[in-house]
CSV table of C-alpha atoms in Angstrom, one decimal:
chain,number,residue,atom,x,y,z
A,30,UNK,CA,73.2,-27.1,-12.3
A,31,UNK,CA,73.3,-24.2,-14.8
A,32,UNK,CA,75.9,-26.0,-17.0
A,33,UNK,CA,73.7,-29.1,-17.1
A,34,UNK,CA,70.6,-27.1,-18.1
A,35,UNK,CA,72.6,-25.4,-20.9
A,36,UNK,CA,74.0,-28.8,-22.1
A,37,UNK,CA,70.5,-30.3,-22.1
A,38,UNK,CA,69.2,-27.3,-24.1
A,39,UNK,CA,71.9,-27.5,-26.7
A,40,UNK,CA,71.4,-31.3,-27.2
A,41,UNK,CA,67.7,-30.9,-27.4
A,42,UNK,CA,67.9,-28.1,-29.9
A,43,UNK,CA,70.3,-30.2,-32.0
A,44,UNK,CA,67.9,-33.1,-31.9
A,45,UNK,CA,64.9,-31.0,-32.9
A,46,UNK,CA,66.9,-29.4,-35.8
A,47,UNK,CA,67.9,-32.9,-36.9
A,48,UNK,CA,64.3,-34.1,-36.9
A,49,UNK,CA,63.2,-31.0,-38.9
A,50,UNK,CA,65.8,-31.5,-41.5
A,51,UNK,CA,65.7,-35.3,-41.7
A,52,UNK,CA,62.5,-36.6,-40.2
A,53,UNK,CA,63.5,-40.2,-41.3
A,54,UNK,CA,66.8,-40.1,-39.5
A,55,UNK,CA,67.4,-41.1,-35.9
A,56,UNK,CA,67.8,-38.3,-33.4
A,57,UNK,CA,71.5,-37.2,-33.4
A,58,UNK,CA,72.0,-38.0,-37.0
A,59,UNK,CA,74.1,-35.8,-39.3
A,60,UNK,CA,72.2,-32.8,-40.7
A,61,UNK,CA,72.7,-33.0,-44.4
A,62,UNK,CA,75.8,-34.1,-46.3
A,63,UNK,CA,76.2,-31.2,-48.8
A,64,UNK,CA,78.2,-28.2,-47.4
A,65,UNK,CA,76.3,-25.8,-49.7
A,66,UNK,CA,73.0,-26.7,-48.1
A,67,UNK,CA,72.0,-24.8,-45.0
A,68,UNK,CA,68.8,-24.6,-42.9
A,69,UNK,CA,67.1,-21.4,-41.9
A,70,UNK,CA,65.2,-20.8,-38.6
A,71,UNK,CA,62.0,-22.2,-40.1
A,72,UNK,CA,63.6,-25.5,-41.1
A,73,UNK,CA,63.7,-24.6,-44.8
A,74,UNK,CA,66.7,-26.0,-46.7
A,75,UNK,CA,68.5,-23.4,-48.7
A,76,UNK,CA,71.3,-23.7,-51.3
A,77,UNK,CA,73.8,-20.9,-50.4
A,78,UNK,CA,74.9,-20.8,-54.1
A,79,UNK,CA,71.4,-19.9,-55.2
A,80,UNK,CA,70.2,-17.5,-52.6
A,81,UNK,CA,68.9,-14.4,-54.5
A,82,UNK,CA,70.7,-11.1,-53.8
A,83,UNK,CA,68.8,-7.8,-53.6
A,84,UNK,CA,70.5,-4.9,-55.4
A,85,UNK,CA,71.2,-1.7,-53.4
A,86,UNK,CA,68.7,1.0,-54.2
A,87,UNK,CA,69.4,4.5,-52.7
A,88,UNK,CA,66.6,6.0,-50.6
A,89,UNK,CA,65.8,8.9,-53.0
A,90,UNK,CA,65.2,6.3,-55.7
A,91,UNK,CA,63.1,4.1,-53.4
A,92,UNK,CA,60.9,7.1,-52.7
A,93,UNK,CA,60.7,8.2,-56.4
A,94,UNK,CA,59.8,4.6,-57.4
A,95,UNK,CA,56.7,4.8,-55.2
A,96,UNK,CA,55.6,8.0,-56.9
A,97,UNK,CA,56.5,10.5,-54.2
A,98,UNK,CA,58.6,13.6,-54.6
A,99,UNK,CA,62.1,13.1,-53.4
A,100,UNK,CA,65.0,15.5,-52.5
A,101,UNK,CA,68.6,15.1,-51.5
A,102,UNK,CA,70.2,17.5,-49.0
A,103,UNK,CA,73.6,17.8,-47.3
A,104,UNK,CA,74.5,19.3,-43.9
A,105,UNK,CA,78.0,20.1,-42.8
A,106,UNK,CA,78.3,19.9,-39.0
A,107,UNK,CA,80.3,22.2,-36.8
A,108,UNK,CA,83.0,19.6,-36.5
A,109,UNK,CA,83.2,18.9,-40.2
A,110,UNK,CA,81.0,15.8,-40.9
A,111,UNK,CA,78.9,15.9,-44.0
A,112,UNK,CA,75.5,14.4,-43.4
A,113,UNK,CA,73.1,13.3,-46.2
A,114,UNK,CA,69.4,14.1,-45.6
A,115,UNK,CA,66.5,12.7,-47.6
A,116,UNK,CA,63.3,14.6,-47.9
A,117,UNK,CA,59.7,13.9,-49.0
A,118,UNK,CA,58.2,17.4,-49.1
A,119,UNK,CA,54.6,16.3,-49.6
A,120,UNK,CA,52.5,13.3,-50.4
A,121,UNK,CA,51.1,12.0,-53.6
A,122,UNK,CA,48.0,14.2,-53.3
A,123,UNK,CA,50.2,17.3,-53.0
A,124,UNK,CA,48.5,18.7,-49.9
A,125,UNK,CA,50.4,20.3,-47.0
A,126,UNK,CA,49.5,21.0,-43.4
A,127,UNK,CA,52.5,23.3,-43.0
A,128,UNK,CA,54.2,21.1,-40.5
A,129,UNK,CA,57.7,19.7,-40.6
A,130,UNK,CA,58.7,16.3,-39.1
A,131,UNK,CA,62.2,14.8,-38.7
A,132,UNK,CA,62.4,11.0,-38.5
A,133,UNK,CA,65.7,9.8,-37.0
A,134,UNK,CA,66.8,6.2,-37.6
A,135,UNK,CA,68.3,3.8,-35.0
A,136,UNK,CA,71.6,2.2,-34.3
A,137,UNK,CA,73.6,0.9,-37.3
A,138,UNK,CA,70.7,1.8,-39.6
A,139,UNK,CA,69.8,4.5,-42.1
A,140,UNK,CA,67.0,6.7,-43.4
A,141,UNK,CA,65.8,3.7,-45.4
A,142,UNK,CA,64.2,2.4,-42.1
A,143,UNK,CA,61.2,4.7,-42.7
A,144,UNK,CA,60.5,3.8,-46.3
A,145,UNK,CA,61.3,0.1,-46.8
A,146,UNK,CA,57.8,-1.0,-45.7
A,147,UNK,CA,56.2,0.9,-48.6
A,148,UNK,CA,53.5,3.5,-48.7
A,149,UNK,CA,50.9,1.5,-46.7
A,150,UNK,CA,53.2,0.9,-43.8
A,151,UNK,CA,56.2,3.1,-44.0
A,152,UNK,CA,55.9,6.0,-41.5
A,153,UNK,CA,57.6,8.5,-43.9
A,154,UNK,CA,55.0,7.9,-46.6
A,155,UNK,CA,52.1,7.9,-44.1
A,156,UNK,CA,53.1,11.3,-42.7
A,157,UNK,CA,53.8,12.7,-46.2
A,158,UNK,CA,50.3,11.7,-47.2
A,159,UNK,CA,48.9,13.5,-44.1
A,160,UNK,CA,50.5,16.7,-45.3
A,161,UNK,CA,53.8,16.7,-43.4
A,162,UNK,CA,57.1,17.8,-44.9
A,163,UNK,CA,59.2,14.7,-44.0
A,164,UNK,CA,62.9,14.8,-43.4
A,165,UNK,CA,65.1,11.7,-43.0
A,166,UNK,CA,68.6,12.4,-41.7
A,167,UNK,CA,71.5,10.0,-41.6
A,168,UNK,CA,73.9,9.8,-38.7
A,169,UNK,CA,77.6,10.4,-39.3
A,170,UNK,CA,79.4,7.2,-40.4
A,171,UNK,CA,76.5,5.4,-42.0
A,172,UNK,CA,76.3,4.6,-45.7
A,173,UNK,CA,75.0,8.0,-46.6
A,174,UNK,CA,77.0,10.2,-44.2
A,175,UNK,CA,80.5,8.9,-44.6
A,176,UNK,CA,82.1,12.2,-45.6
A,177,UNK,CA,84.1,14.9,-43.9
A,178,UNK,CA,85.6,18.3,-44.9
A,179,UNK,CA,89.1,17.2,-44.0
A,180,UNK,CA,89.1,13.6,-42.8
A,181,UNK,CA,88.9,10.4,-44.9
A,182,UNK,CA,86.7,7.6,-43.7
A,183,UNK,CA,89.7,5.4,-44.3
A,184,UNK,CA,91.5,7.0,-41.4
A,185,UNK,CA,90.9,6.2,-37.7
A,186,UNK,CA,90.5,9.9,-36.9
A,187,UNK,CA,87.2,9.9,-38.9
A,188,UNK,CA,85.7,7.4,-36.5
A,189,UNK,CA,86.7,9.1,-33.3
A,190,UNK,CA,83.1,10.1,-32.3
A,191,UNK,CA,80.4,8.8,-30.0
A,192,UNK,CA,76.7,9.3,-29.3
A,193,UNK,CA,77.7,12.5,-27.5
A,194,UNK,CA,79.1,14.1,-30.7
A,195,UNK,CA,76.0,13.0,-32.6
A,196,UNK,CA,73.8,14.7,-30.1
A,197,UNK,CA,76.0,17.8,-29.8
A,198,UNK,CA,76.5,18.4,-33.5
A,199,UNK,CA,74.4,16.2,-35.8
A,200,UNK,CA,71.0,16.9,-34.3
A,201,UNK,CA,71.2,20.7,-33.8
A,202,UNK,CA,73.0,21.3,-37.1
A,203,UNK,CA,70.4,19.2,-38.9
A,204,UNK,CA,67.5,20.9,-37.2
A,205,UNK,CA,68.9,24.3,-38.0
A,206,UNK,CA,69.3,23.4,-41.7
A,207,UNK,CA,65.7,22.0,-41.9
A,208,UNK,CA,64.2,25.1,-40.3
A,209,UNK,CA,66.1,27.3,-42.6
A,210,UNK,CA,65.1,25.4,-45.7
A,211,UNK,CA,61.4,25.2,-44.7
A,212,UNK,CA,61.3,28.7,-43.1
A,213,UNK,CA,59.6,27.3,-40.1
A,214,UNK,CA,60.2,28.1,-36.4
A,215,UNK,CA,59.8,24.6,-35.0
A,216,UNK,CA,59.4,20.9,-36.1
A,217,UNK,CA,58.4,17.5,-34.8
A,218,UNK,CA,61.1,15.1,-34.0
A,219,UNK,CA,60.5,11.3,-34.0
A,220,UNK,CA,63.3,8.9,-33.2
A,221,UNK,CA,64.1,5.6,-31.6
A,222,UNK,CA,67.0,3.4,-30.4
A,223,UNK,CA,70.3,5.3,-31.0
A,224,UNK,CA,68.5,8.6,-31.2
A,225,UNK,CA,67.7,8.4,-27.5
A,226,UNK,CA,71.4,8.0,-26.7
A,227,UNK,CA,72.1,11.2,-28.6
A,228,UNK,CA,69.6,13.1,-26.5
A,229,UNK,CA,70.5,11.9,-23.0
A,230,UNK,CA,73.8,13.7,-22.6
A,231,UNK,CA,72.7,16.8,-24.5
A,232,UNK,CA,69.0,17.2,-23.7
A,233,UNK,CA,69.4,20.5,-21.8
A,234,UNK,CA,71.5,22.0,-24.6
A,235,UNK,CA,69.3,20.8,-27.4
A,236,UNK,CA,66.0,21.9,-25.8
A,237,UNK,CA,67.4,25.3,-24.9
A,238,UNK,CA,69.0,26.1,-28.2
A,239,UNK,CA,66.5,24.5,-30.7
A,240,UNK,CA,62.8,24.9,-31.1
A,241,UNK,CA,61.3,21.4,-31.1
A,242,UNK,CA,57.6,21.0,-31.1
A,243,UNK,CA,57.5,17.4,-29.8
A,244,UNK,CA,59.8,14.5,-29.3
A,245,UNK,CA,58.6,10.9,-29.6
A,246,UNK,CA,61.0,8.0,-28.7
A,247,UNK,CA,59.9,4.5,-29.7
């Protein structure tokens, strides 16, 4: 029964796609004749040879382009990984509430998560404009944190880590660095997705060793 349902779904989907692409053709007709033409999920026909590419812009530049102050920082973890942190020390109005907030990105992502939506919708900008000192860390192994004191990212040894090491080293070492730089005794930590996996096996250690004002997981 399950196999029949799946087969019907596949055939129905193919028929619907055919009608979207070629409303004049009979159901089951060939979708297009040019290999370079593809159809997106909305039924729009795209020429793969003319799809515009977006150039890579580093996070500090993205922040500066929006008129916000931007800083680049590096943290070396206890086990030798060099992490790149991005910082928005204040908003455009220059006011400060004296509070520090850390925004941790999710799985396979980067600090850019918090700024790509722009000043009106990007959480990093919103918090900065509210007076927070905003820090945007990058987990080991992503685009910005692919360095080590002795290991090359080209070697398999560099990639021998898991969420456990991220929680055991990346989070506490990053928090210690931020508190030292800001001369504060605590900070707010906001994270989601992968960040929760870092906390689960290390929550007792992290909460006992570091002063964290509040943790939000979304």
